[in-house]
Short mmCIF file of N, CA, C and O in Angstrom, two decimals:
data_model
loop_
_atom_site.label_atom_id
_atom_site.label_comp_id
_atom_site.label_asym_id
_atom_site.label_seq_id
_atom_site.Cartn_x
_atom_site.Cartn_y
_atom_site.Cartn_z
N MET A 9 -165.69 85.92 72.13
CA MET A 9 -166.49 86.24 73.31
C MET A 9 -165.56 86.83 74.37
O MET A 9 -164.49 86.32 74.62
N SER A 10 -165.99 87.91 74.99
CA SER A 10 -165.16 88.53 76.03
C SER A 10 -165.28 87.73 77.33
O SER A 10 -166.25 87.01 77.55
N TRP A 11 -164.28 87.89 78.18
CA TRP A 11 -164.31 87.20 79.48
C TRP A 11 -165.51 87.66 80.30
O TRP A 11 -166.11 86.87 81.03
N GLN A 12 -165.87 88.93 80.17
CA GLN A 12 -167.01 89.44 80.94
C GLN A 12 -168.30 88.73 80.52
O GLN A 12 -169.17 88.48 81.34
N THR A 13 -168.40 88.36 79.25
CA THR A 13 -169.59 87.64 78.77
C THR A 13 -169.69 86.27 79.45
O THR A 13 -170.78 85.83 79.79
N TYR A 14 -168.54 85.61 79.65
CA TYR A 14 -168.57 84.33 80.36
C TYR A 14 -169.14 84.50 81.77
O TYR A 14 -169.95 83.70 82.23
N VAL A 15 -168.71 85.56 82.46
CA VAL A 15 -169.21 85.81 83.81
C VAL A 15 -170.70 86.16 83.77
O VAL A 15 -171.50 85.56 84.49
N ASP A 16 -171.07 87.11 82.93
CA ASP A 16 -172.45 87.59 82.88
C ASP A 16 -173.44 86.53 82.38
O ASP A 16 -174.51 86.36 82.96
N ASP A 17 -173.08 85.83 81.31
CA ASP A 17 -174.02 84.92 80.66
C ASP A 17 -173.94 83.47 81.14
O ASP A 17 -174.89 82.71 80.94
N HIS A 18 -172.82 83.09 81.72
CA HIS A 18 -172.67 81.68 82.11
C HIS A 18 -172.61 81.48 83.63
O HIS A 18 -173.04 80.45 84.11
N LEU A 19 -172.04 82.44 84.34
CA LEU A 19 -171.94 82.28 85.80
C LEU A 19 -173.07 83.01 86.54
O LEU A 19 -173.60 82.49 87.51
N MET A 20 -173.44 84.20 86.09
CA MET A 20 -174.44 85.00 86.80
C MET A 20 -175.83 84.87 86.17
O MET A 20 -176.73 85.64 86.48
N CYS A 21 -176.03 83.87 85.33
CA CYS A 21 -177.31 83.67 84.65
C CYS A 21 -178.36 83.11 85.61
O CYS A 21 -178.03 82.53 86.63
N PRO A 22 -179.66 83.28 85.27
CA PRO A 22 -180.71 82.65 86.09
C PRO A 22 -180.53 81.12 86.10
O PRO A 22 -180.11 80.54 85.10
N ILE A 23 -180.85 80.51 87.22
CA ILE A 23 -180.66 79.08 87.40
C ILE A 23 -181.97 78.33 87.21
O ILE A 23 -182.98 78.64 87.86
N GLU A 24 -181.94 77.34 86.33
CA GLU A 24 -183.08 76.42 86.13
C GLU A 24 -184.42 77.13 86.05
O GLU A 24 -185.35 76.84 86.80
N GLU A 25 -184.51 78.07 85.13
CA GLU A 25 -185.77 78.78 84.84
C GLU A 25 -186.36 79.48 86.07
O GLU A 25 -187.58 79.55 86.23
N THR A 26 -185.49 79.98 86.94
CA THR A 26 -185.94 80.79 88.08
C THR A 26 -185.24 82.14 87.98
O THR A 26 -184.45 82.37 87.08
N THR A 27 -185.50 83.01 88.91
CA THR A 27 -184.78 84.28 88.95
C THR A 27 -183.57 84.18 89.88
O THR A 27 -182.84 85.14 90.05
N ASN A 28 -183.34 83.01 90.47
CA ASN A 28 -182.19 82.82 91.36
C ASN A 28 -180.90 82.80 90.55
O ASN A 28 -180.87 82.31 89.43
N HIS A 29 -179.85 83.34 91.12
CA HIS A 29 -178.54 83.32 90.47
C HIS A 29 -177.45 83.41 91.53
O HIS A 29 -177.73 83.66 92.71
N LEU A 30 -176.21 83.17 91.11
CA LEU A 30 -175.11 83.26 92.05
C LEU A 30 -175.03 84.67 92.63
O LEU A 30 -175.44 85.64 91.99
N LYS A 31 -174.49 84.77 93.82
CA LYS A 31 -174.33 86.06 94.49
C LYS A 31 -173.19 86.85 93.84
O LYS A 31 -173.25 88.07 93.72
N ALA A 32 -172.13 86.13 93.44
CA ALA A 32 -170.96 86.77 92.84
C ALA A 32 -170.18 85.74 92.05
O ALA A 32 -170.26 84.53 92.34
N ALA A 33 -169.40 86.21 91.07
CA ALA A 33 -168.61 85.29 90.25
C ALA A 33 -167.43 86.04 89.65
O ALA A 33 -167.47 87.26 89.48
N ALA A 34 -166.38 85.27 89.31
CA ALA A 34 -165.21 85.88 88.68
C ALA A 34 -164.38 84.82 87.99
O ALA A 34 -164.47 83.63 88.28
N ILE A 35 -163.55 85.28 87.06
CA ILE A 35 -162.50 84.47 86.45
C ILE A 35 -161.22 85.25 86.69
O ILE A 35 -161.10 86.41 86.27
N ILE A 36 -160.29 84.62 87.41
CA ILE A 36 -159.05 85.30 87.81
C ILE A 36 -157.85 84.45 87.41
O ILE A 36 -157.81 83.25 87.71
N GLY A 37 -156.89 85.08 86.76
CA GLY A 37 -155.68 84.39 86.35
C GLY A 37 -154.84 83.97 87.55
O GLY A 37 -154.97 84.55 88.64
N PHE A 38 -153.97 82.99 87.34
CA PHE A 38 -153.12 82.51 88.43
C PHE A 38 -152.25 83.62 89.02
O PHE A 38 -151.85 83.55 90.18
N ASP A 39 -151.96 84.65 88.23
CA ASP A 39 -151.13 85.76 88.71
C ASP A 39 -151.94 86.78 89.52
O ASP A 39 -151.42 87.79 89.96
N GLY A 40 -153.24 86.50 89.69
CA GLY A 40 -154.11 87.40 90.46
C GLY A 40 -154.80 88.44 89.60
O GLY A 40 -155.60 89.23 90.12
N SER A 41 -154.52 88.48 88.30
CA SER A 41 -155.18 89.46 87.43
C SER A 41 -156.63 89.04 87.19
O SER A 41 -156.92 87.88 86.93
N VAL A 42 -157.52 90.01 87.32
CA VAL A 42 -158.95 89.74 87.14
C VAL A 42 -159.26 89.77 85.65
O VAL A 42 -159.09 90.78 84.99
N TRP A 43 -159.70 88.63 85.12
CA TRP A 43 -160.09 88.56 83.70
C TRP A 43 -161.49 89.13 83.54
O TRP A 43 -161.77 89.83 82.60
N ALA A 44 -162.36 88.82 84.49
CA ALA A 44 -163.73 89.35 84.50
C ALA A 44 -164.35 89.02 85.85
O ALA A 44 -163.98 88.03 86.49
N GLN A 45 -165.29 89.87 86.27
CA GLN A 45 -165.97 89.60 87.54
C GLN A 45 -167.31 90.32 87.58
O GLN A 45 -167.52 91.28 86.86
N SER A 46 -168.19 89.80 88.44
CA SER A 46 -169.46 90.48 88.67
C SER A 46 -169.17 91.69 89.56
O SER A 46 -168.15 91.73 90.25
N THR A 47 -170.06 92.64 89.55
CA THR A 47 -169.87 93.83 90.38
C THR A 47 -169.89 93.49 91.86
O THR A 47 -169.37 94.23 92.68
N THR A 48 -170.48 92.36 92.21
CA THR A 48 -170.63 91.95 93.61
C THR A 48 -169.46 91.10 94.11
O THR A 48 -169.43 90.74 95.28
N PHE A 49 -168.49 90.77 93.24
CA PHE A 49 -167.40 89.89 93.65
C PHE A 49 -166.47 90.64 94.60
O PHE A 49 -166.08 91.78 94.34
N PRO A 50 -166.09 90.00 95.74
CA PRO A 50 -165.23 90.68 96.71
C PRO A 50 -163.80 90.89 96.18
O PRO A 50 -163.32 90.12 95.35
N GLN A 51 -163.16 91.92 96.67
CA GLN A 51 -161.77 92.19 96.31
C GLN A 51 -160.90 91.18 97.05
O GLN A 51 -160.84 91.19 98.27
N LEU A 52 -160.24 90.28 96.30
CA LEU A 52 -159.39 89.26 96.93
C LEU A 52 -158.06 89.88 97.33
O LEU A 52 -157.49 90.67 96.59
N LYS A 53 -157.59 89.48 98.49
CA LYS A 53 -156.28 89.92 98.94
C LYS A 53 -155.23 88.99 98.33
O LYS A 53 -155.51 87.83 98.03
N GLN A 54 -154.03 89.50 98.16
CA GLN A 54 -152.96 88.71 97.55
C GLN A 54 -152.71 87.42 98.32
O GLN A 54 -152.53 86.36 97.73
N GLU A 55 -152.73 87.50 99.66
CA GLU A 55 -152.47 86.29 100.46
C GLU A 55 -153.61 85.27 100.34
O GLU A 55 -153.39 84.07 100.46
N GLU A 56 -154.84 85.75 100.08
CA GLU A 56 -155.97 84.83 99.88
C GLU A 56 -155.77 84.06 98.58
O GLU A 56 -155.95 82.84 98.53
N MET A 57 -155.37 84.76 97.53
CA MET A 57 -155.14 84.11 96.24
C MET A 57 -153.98 83.12 96.35
O MET A 57 -154.06 82.01 95.83
N LYS A 58 -152.94 83.49 97.06
CA LYS A 58 -151.79 82.61 97.26
C LYS A 58 -152.20 81.33 97.99
O LYS A 58 -151.81 80.23 97.62
N ALA A 59 -153.03 81.47 99.03
CA ALA A 59 -153.50 80.32 99.81
C ALA A 59 -154.38 79.40 98.96
O ALA A 59 -154.29 78.17 99.07
N ILE A 60 -155.21 79.99 98.10
CA ILE A 60 -156.07 79.19 97.22
C ILE A 60 -155.22 78.39 96.24
O ILE A 60 -155.42 77.18 96.07
N LEU A 61 -154.26 79.03 95.61
CA LEU A 61 -153.38 78.33 94.67
C LEU A 61 -152.58 77.23 95.39
O LEU A 61 -152.39 76.15 94.84
N HIS A 62 -152.16 77.50 96.61
CA HIS A 62 -151.43 76.50 97.40
C HIS A 62 -152.31 75.28 97.68
O HIS A 62 -151.83 74.15 97.65
N GLU A 63 -153.59 75.52 97.94
CA GLU A 63 -154.54 74.42 98.20
C GLU A 63 -154.63 73.49 96.99
O GLU A 63 -154.75 72.28 97.14
N PHE A 64 -154.59 74.05 95.78
CA PHE A 64 -154.64 73.20 94.58
C PHE A 64 -153.37 72.36 94.46
O PHE A 64 -153.43 71.22 94.01
N ASP A 65 -152.22 72.91 94.88
CA ASP A 65 -150.96 72.16 94.82
C ASP A 65 -150.83 71.17 95.98
O ASP A 65 -150.29 70.08 95.81
N GLU A 66 -151.31 71.58 97.15
CA GLU A 66 -151.24 70.74 98.35
C GLU A 66 -152.62 70.68 99.00
O GLU A 66 -152.91 71.45 99.92
N PRO A 67 -153.48 69.75 98.52
CA PRO A 67 -154.85 69.65 99.06
C PRO A 67 -154.85 69.51 100.59
O PRO A 67 -153.96 68.91 101.17
N ASN A 68 -155.86 70.10 101.20
CA ASN A 68 -156.09 70.13 102.65
C ASN A 68 -155.24 71.15 103.38
O ASN A 68 -155.28 71.20 104.60
N SER A 69 -154.49 71.98 102.66
CA SER A 69 -153.70 73.02 103.34
C SER A 69 -154.60 74.12 103.90
O SER A 69 -154.23 74.79 104.86
N LEU A 70 -155.79 74.31 103.33
CA LEU A 70 -156.72 75.34 103.83
C LEU A 70 -157.62 74.85 104.96
O LEU A 70 -158.20 75.66 105.66
N ALA A 71 -157.71 73.55 105.12
CA ALA A 71 -158.64 72.99 106.12
C ALA A 71 -158.45 73.58 107.52
O ALA A 71 -159.42 73.94 108.17
N PRO A 72 -157.22 73.70 108.02
CA PRO A 72 -157.05 74.21 109.38
C PRO A 72 -157.42 75.69 109.54
O PRO A 72 -157.90 76.10 110.59
N THR A 73 -157.20 76.50 108.51
CA THR A 73 -157.41 77.94 108.63
C THR A 73 -158.71 78.43 108.01
O THR A 73 -159.23 79.47 108.37
N GLY A 74 -159.22 77.67 107.04
CA GLY A 74 -160.40 78.09 106.30
C GLY A 74 -160.03 78.78 105.01
O GLY A 74 -158.88 79.15 104.78
N LEU A 75 -161.01 78.95 104.16
CA LEU A 75 -160.88 79.62 102.88
C LEU A 75 -161.35 81.06 103.06
O LEU A 75 -162.44 81.29 103.58
N PHE A 76 -160.54 82.01 102.65
CA PHE A 76 -160.92 83.41 102.77
C PHE A 76 -161.10 84.03 101.39
O PHE A 76 -160.25 83.88 100.52
N LEU A 77 -162.22 84.71 101.21
CA LEU A 77 -162.52 85.43 99.97
C LEU A 77 -162.92 86.85 100.36
O LEU A 77 -163.98 87.06 100.95
N GLY A 78 -162.06 87.80 100.07
CA GLY A 78 -162.35 89.19 100.43
C GLY A 78 -162.54 89.38 101.92
O GLY A 78 -163.35 90.18 102.35
N GLY A 79 -161.79 88.63 102.72
CA GLY A 79 -161.86 88.75 104.18
C GLY A 79 -162.95 87.90 104.83
O GLY A 79 -163.01 87.79 106.04
N GLU A 80 -163.83 87.31 104.02
CA GLU A 80 -164.90 86.45 104.54
C GLU A 80 -164.38 85.02 104.65
O GLU A 80 -163.83 84.49 103.68
N LYS A 81 -164.58 84.40 105.81
CA LYS A 81 -164.09 83.05 106.05
C LYS A 81 -165.14 82.00 105.70
O LYS A 81 -166.29 82.09 106.11
N TYR A 82 -164.70 80.99 104.95
CA TYR A 82 -165.53 79.85 104.57
C TYR A 82 -164.88 78.59 105.12
O TYR A 82 -163.65 78.46 105.06
N MET A 83 -165.70 77.68 105.61
CA MET A 83 -165.20 76.38 106.02
C MET A 83 -164.99 75.54 104.76
O MET A 83 -165.87 75.47 103.90
N VAL A 84 -163.81 74.94 104.63
CA VAL A 84 -163.51 74.12 103.46
C VAL A 84 -164.22 72.79 103.60
O VAL A 84 -164.12 72.12 104.63
N ILE A 85 -164.98 72.43 102.57
CA ILE A 85 -165.69 71.16 102.57
C ILE A 85 -165.21 70.32 101.39
O ILE A 85 -164.40 70.77 100.60
N GLN A 86 -165.72 69.12 101.27
CA GLN A 86 -165.31 68.18 100.23
C GLN A 86 -165.24 68.84 98.87
O GLN A 86 -166.12 69.55 98.46
N GLY A 87 -164.11 68.61 98.20
CA GLY A 87 -163.92 69.12 96.84
C GLY A 87 -163.27 68.03 96.02
O GLY A 87 -163.38 66.85 96.34
N GLU A 88 -162.56 68.41 94.99
CA GLU A 88 -161.79 67.47 94.19
C GLU A 88 -160.35 67.92 94.25
O GLU A 88 -160.01 68.96 93.67
N PRO A 89 -159.49 67.20 94.99
CA PRO A 89 -158.10 67.62 95.16
C PRO A 89 -157.43 68.00 93.84
O PRO A 89 -157.49 67.25 92.86
N GLY A 90 -156.84 69.20 93.83
CA GLY A 90 -156.15 69.67 92.65
C GLY A 90 -157.04 70.25 91.57
O GLY A 90 -156.55 70.79 90.57
N ALA A 91 -158.37 70.16 91.72
CA ALA A 91 -159.28 70.62 90.67
C ALA A 91 -160.37 71.57 91.16
O ALA A 91 -160.69 72.55 90.49
N VAL A 92 -160.97 71.28 92.33
CA VAL A 92 -162.10 72.08 92.83
C VAL A 92 -161.97 72.28 94.34
O VAL A 92 -161.68 71.34 95.07
N ILE A 93 -162.19 73.52 94.77
CA ILE A 93 -162.27 73.84 96.20
C ILE A 93 -163.71 74.27 96.46
O ILE A 93 -164.27 75.07 95.71
N ARG A 94 -164.30 73.73 97.52
CA ARG A 94 -165.65 74.13 97.91
C ARG A 94 -165.62 74.64 99.34
O ARG A 94 -164.95 74.07 100.19
N GLY A 95 -166.38 75.71 99.57
CA GLY A 95 -166.44 76.28 100.91
C GLY A 95 -167.87 76.54 101.31
O GLY A 95 -168.74 76.73 100.47
N LYS A 96 -168.10 76.57 102.62
CA LYS A 96 -169.45 76.78 103.17
C LYS A 96 -169.38 77.89 104.21
O LYS A 96 -168.44 77.95 105.01
N LYS A 97 -170.36 78.77 104.18
CA LYS A 97 -170.46 79.86 105.17
C LYS A 97 -171.94 80.11 105.41
O LYS A 97 -172.62 80.66 104.56
N GLY A 98 -172.42 79.68 106.56
CA GLY A 98 -173.84 79.84 106.87
C GLY A 98 -174.71 79.21 105.81
O GLY A 98 -174.47 78.08 105.39
N PRO A 99 -175.72 79.94 105.30
CA PRO A 99 -176.62 79.39 104.29
C PRO A 99 -176.05 79.46 102.86
O PRO A 99 -176.71 79.09 101.92
N GLY A 100 -174.83 79.92 102.74
CA GLY A 100 -174.21 80.06 101.42
C GLY A 100 -172.88 79.36 101.35
O GLY A 100 -172.53 78.55 102.20
N GLY A 101 -172.13 79.70 100.32
CA GLY A 101 -170.83 79.09 100.15
C GLY A 101 -170.17 79.53 98.87
O GLY A 101 -170.58 80.51 98.24
N ALA A 102 -169.12 78.77 98.48
CA ALA A 102 -168.35 79.12 97.30
C ALA A 102 -167.82 77.86 96.63
O ALA A 102 -167.66 76.82 97.28
N CYS A 103 -167.54 78.00 95.35
CA CYS A 103 -166.93 76.92 94.57
C CYS A 103 -165.86 77.57 93.70
O CYS A 103 -166.10 78.62 93.10
N ILE A 104 -164.67 76.96 93.67
CA ILE A 104 -163.57 77.47 92.84
C ILE A 104 -163.06 76.32 91.99
O ILE A 104 -162.67 75.29 92.52
N LYS A 105 -163.06 76.49 90.68
CA LYS A 105 -162.60 75.48 89.73
C LYS A 105 -161.30 75.97 89.10
O LYS A 105 -161.23 77.10 88.60
N LYS A 106 -160.30 75.12 89.10
CA LYS A 106 -159.02 75.45 88.49
C LYS A 106 -159.03 75.01 87.03
O LYS A 106 -159.40 73.88 86.72
N THR A 107 -158.62 75.92 86.13
CA THR A 107 -158.45 75.57 84.72
C THR A 107 -156.94 75.57 84.45
O THR A 107 -156.14 75.64 85.38
N ASN A 108 -156.55 75.54 83.20
CA ASN A 108 -155.12 75.53 82.87
C ASN A 108 -154.43 76.86 83.17
O ASN A 108 -153.23 76.89 83.41
N GLU A 109 -155.20 77.97 83.13
CA GLU A 109 -154.60 79.30 83.27
C GLU A 109 -155.28 80.20 84.30
O GLU A 109 -154.77 81.28 84.57
N ALA A 110 -156.42 79.77 84.82
CA ALA A 110 -157.19 80.67 85.69
C ALA A 110 -158.02 79.89 86.70
O ALA A 110 -158.08 78.67 86.67
N LEU A 111 -158.66 80.64 87.59
CA LEU A 111 -159.61 80.09 88.55
C LEU A 111 -160.97 80.67 88.27
O LEU A 111 -161.11 81.88 88.04
N VAL A 112 -161.99 79.81 88.27
CA VAL A 112 -163.38 80.24 88.09
C VAL A 112 -164.03 80.21 89.47
O VAL A 112 -164.05 79.17 90.12
N PHE A 113 -164.54 81.35 89.91
CA PHE A 113 -165.14 81.49 91.24
C PHE A 113 -166.65 81.66 91.13
O PHE A 113 -167.13 82.40 90.27
N GLY A 114 -167.37 81.01 92.03
CA GLY A 114 -168.80 81.23 92.19
C GLY A 114 -169.10 81.31 93.67
O GLY A 114 -168.63 80.48 94.45
N ILE A 115 -169.84 82.34 94.07
CA ILE A 115 -170.27 82.50 95.47
C ILE A 115 -171.79 82.52 95.46
O ILE A 115 -172.40 83.18 94.62
N TYR A 116 -172.40 81.76 96.37
CA TYR A 116 -173.86 81.66 96.38
C TYR A 116 -174.41 81.89 97.78
O TYR A 116 -173.70 81.86 98.78
N ASP A 117 -175.70 82.13 97.82
CA ASP A 117 -176.45 82.24 99.06
C ASP A 117 -177.81 81.63 98.78
O ASP A 117 -178.20 81.48 97.62
N GLU A 118 -178.55 81.25 99.83
CA GLU A 118 -179.89 80.71 99.62
C GLU A 118 -180.71 81.69 98.81
O GLU A 118 -180.51 82.90 98.93
N PRO A 119 -181.59 81.23 97.93
CA PRO A 119 -182.07 79.86 97.77
C PRO A 119 -181.22 79.00 96.83
O PRO A 119 -181.57 77.85 96.57
N VAL A 120 -180.12 79.54 96.29
CA VAL A 120 -179.25 78.73 95.45
C VAL A 120 -178.61 77.64 96.32
O VAL A 120 -178.19 77.90 97.45
N THR A 121 -178.56 76.42 95.80
CA THR A 121 -178.00 75.30 96.56
C THR A 121 -176.53 75.10 96.21
O THR A 121 -176.07 75.54 95.15
N PRO A 122 -175.78 74.41 97.09
CA PRO A 122 -174.38 74.13 96.78
C PRO A 122 -174.24 73.39 95.45
O PRO A 122 -173.36 73.72 94.64
N GLY A 123 -175.11 72.42 95.21
CA GLY A 123 -175.04 71.65 93.97
C GLY A 123 -175.23 72.51 92.74
O GLY A 123 -174.56 72.32 91.72
N GLN A 124 -176.16 73.46 92.80
CA GLN A 124 -176.39 74.34 91.66
C GLN A 124 -175.15 75.19 91.37
O GLN A 124 -174.74 75.34 90.22
N CYS A 125 -174.55 75.74 92.42
CA CYS A 125 -173.34 76.54 92.26
C CYS A 125 -172.22 75.69 91.66
O CYS A 125 -171.55 76.11 90.72
N ASN A 126 -172.03 74.50 92.22
CA ASN A 126 -170.96 73.62 91.74
C ASN A 126 -171.12 73.31 90.26
O ASN A 126 -170.14 73.36 89.50
N ILE A 127 -172.34 73.00 89.83
CA ILE A 127 -172.58 72.67 88.43
C ILE A 127 -172.23 73.85 87.53
O ILE A 127 -171.55 73.69 86.51
N ILE A 128 -172.68 75.04 87.88
CA ILE A 128 -172.44 76.23 87.06
C ILE A 128 -170.94 76.51 86.94
O ILE A 128 -170.41 76.69 85.84
N VAL A 129 -170.25 76.54 88.06
CA VAL A 129 -168.82 76.87 88.07
C VAL A 129 -168.00 75.78 87.39
O VAL A 129 -167.14 76.07 86.54
N GLU A 130 -168.26 74.53 87.74
CA GLU A 130 -167.45 73.44 87.21
C GLU A 130 -167.71 73.20 85.72
O GLU A 130 -166.79 72.86 84.98
N ARG A 131 -168.92 73.42 85.28
CA ARG A 131 -169.23 73.26 83.86
C ARG A 131 -168.44 74.28 83.03
O ARG A 131 -167.84 73.94 82.00
N LEU A 132 -168.42 75.54 83.47
CA LEU A 132 -167.66 76.56 82.74
C LEU A 132 -166.16 76.24 82.82
O LEU A 132 -165.44 76.33 81.83
N GLY A 133 -165.69 75.84 84.00
CA GLY A 133 -164.28 75.48 84.15
C GLY A 133 -163.89 74.34 83.22
O GLY A 133 -162.84 74.39 82.57
N ASP A 134 -164.72 73.32 83.14
CA ASP A 134 -164.44 72.18 82.24
C ASP A 134 -164.40 72.63 80.78
O ASP A 134 -163.55 72.19 80.01
N TYR A 135 -165.32 73.52 80.41
CA TYR A 135 -165.34 74.05 79.04
C TYR A 135 -164.03 74.79 78.74
O TYR A 135 -163.43 74.61 77.69
N LEU A 136 -163.60 75.65 79.67
CA LEU A 136 -162.36 76.41 79.46
C LEU A 136 -161.16 75.48 79.35
O LEU A 136 -160.27 75.70 78.53
N ILE A 137 -161.14 74.42 80.14
CA ILE A 137 -160.05 73.42 80.06
C ILE A 137 -160.05 72.77 78.67
O ILE A 137 -159.00 72.64 78.04
N GLU A 138 -161.24 72.41 78.19
CA GLU A 138 -161.36 71.82 76.85
C GLU A 138 -160.84 72.76 75.76
O GLU A 138 -160.32 72.32 74.75
N GLN A 139 -160.98 74.07 76.00
CA GLN A 139 -160.51 75.07 75.04
C GLN A 139 -159.03 75.39 75.21
O GLN A 139 -158.48 76.25 74.53
N GLY A 140 -158.38 74.72 76.16
CA GLY A 140 -156.96 74.94 76.40
C GLY A 140 -156.65 76.13 77.27
O GLY A 140 -155.52 76.59 77.36
N LEU A 141 -157.69 76.66 77.91
CA LEU A 141 -157.51 77.82 78.78
C LEU A 141 -157.44 77.36 80.20
O LEU A 141 -157.78 77.72 81.14
#
């Protein structure tokens, strides 16, 4: 299965028998290389990726400045230190799951709920971890 299939079929799929889906999604290697992404995923800046990786190594490092994805600022909310970063921006937000080799990103907006986004992103991340990725 190609990485793009994971994004298209597992991250950007309709949610719970509705037409709702994530706004954007991607799988990006720790080195910043894009493994796959939706056409709507923002272009991450190198310093944004560096700050995200730093947050996984030192939880709460993003709290004072916020999480930035393609220049958009998200308030960092409760996550799982070293494993998941969650952000909120108005009626939407983001979830980032760390695997052994990459980060799985999901960005959502209403009517998708934070919980729905978290489940989609974290489920795929957990699967990739189980596969040694």
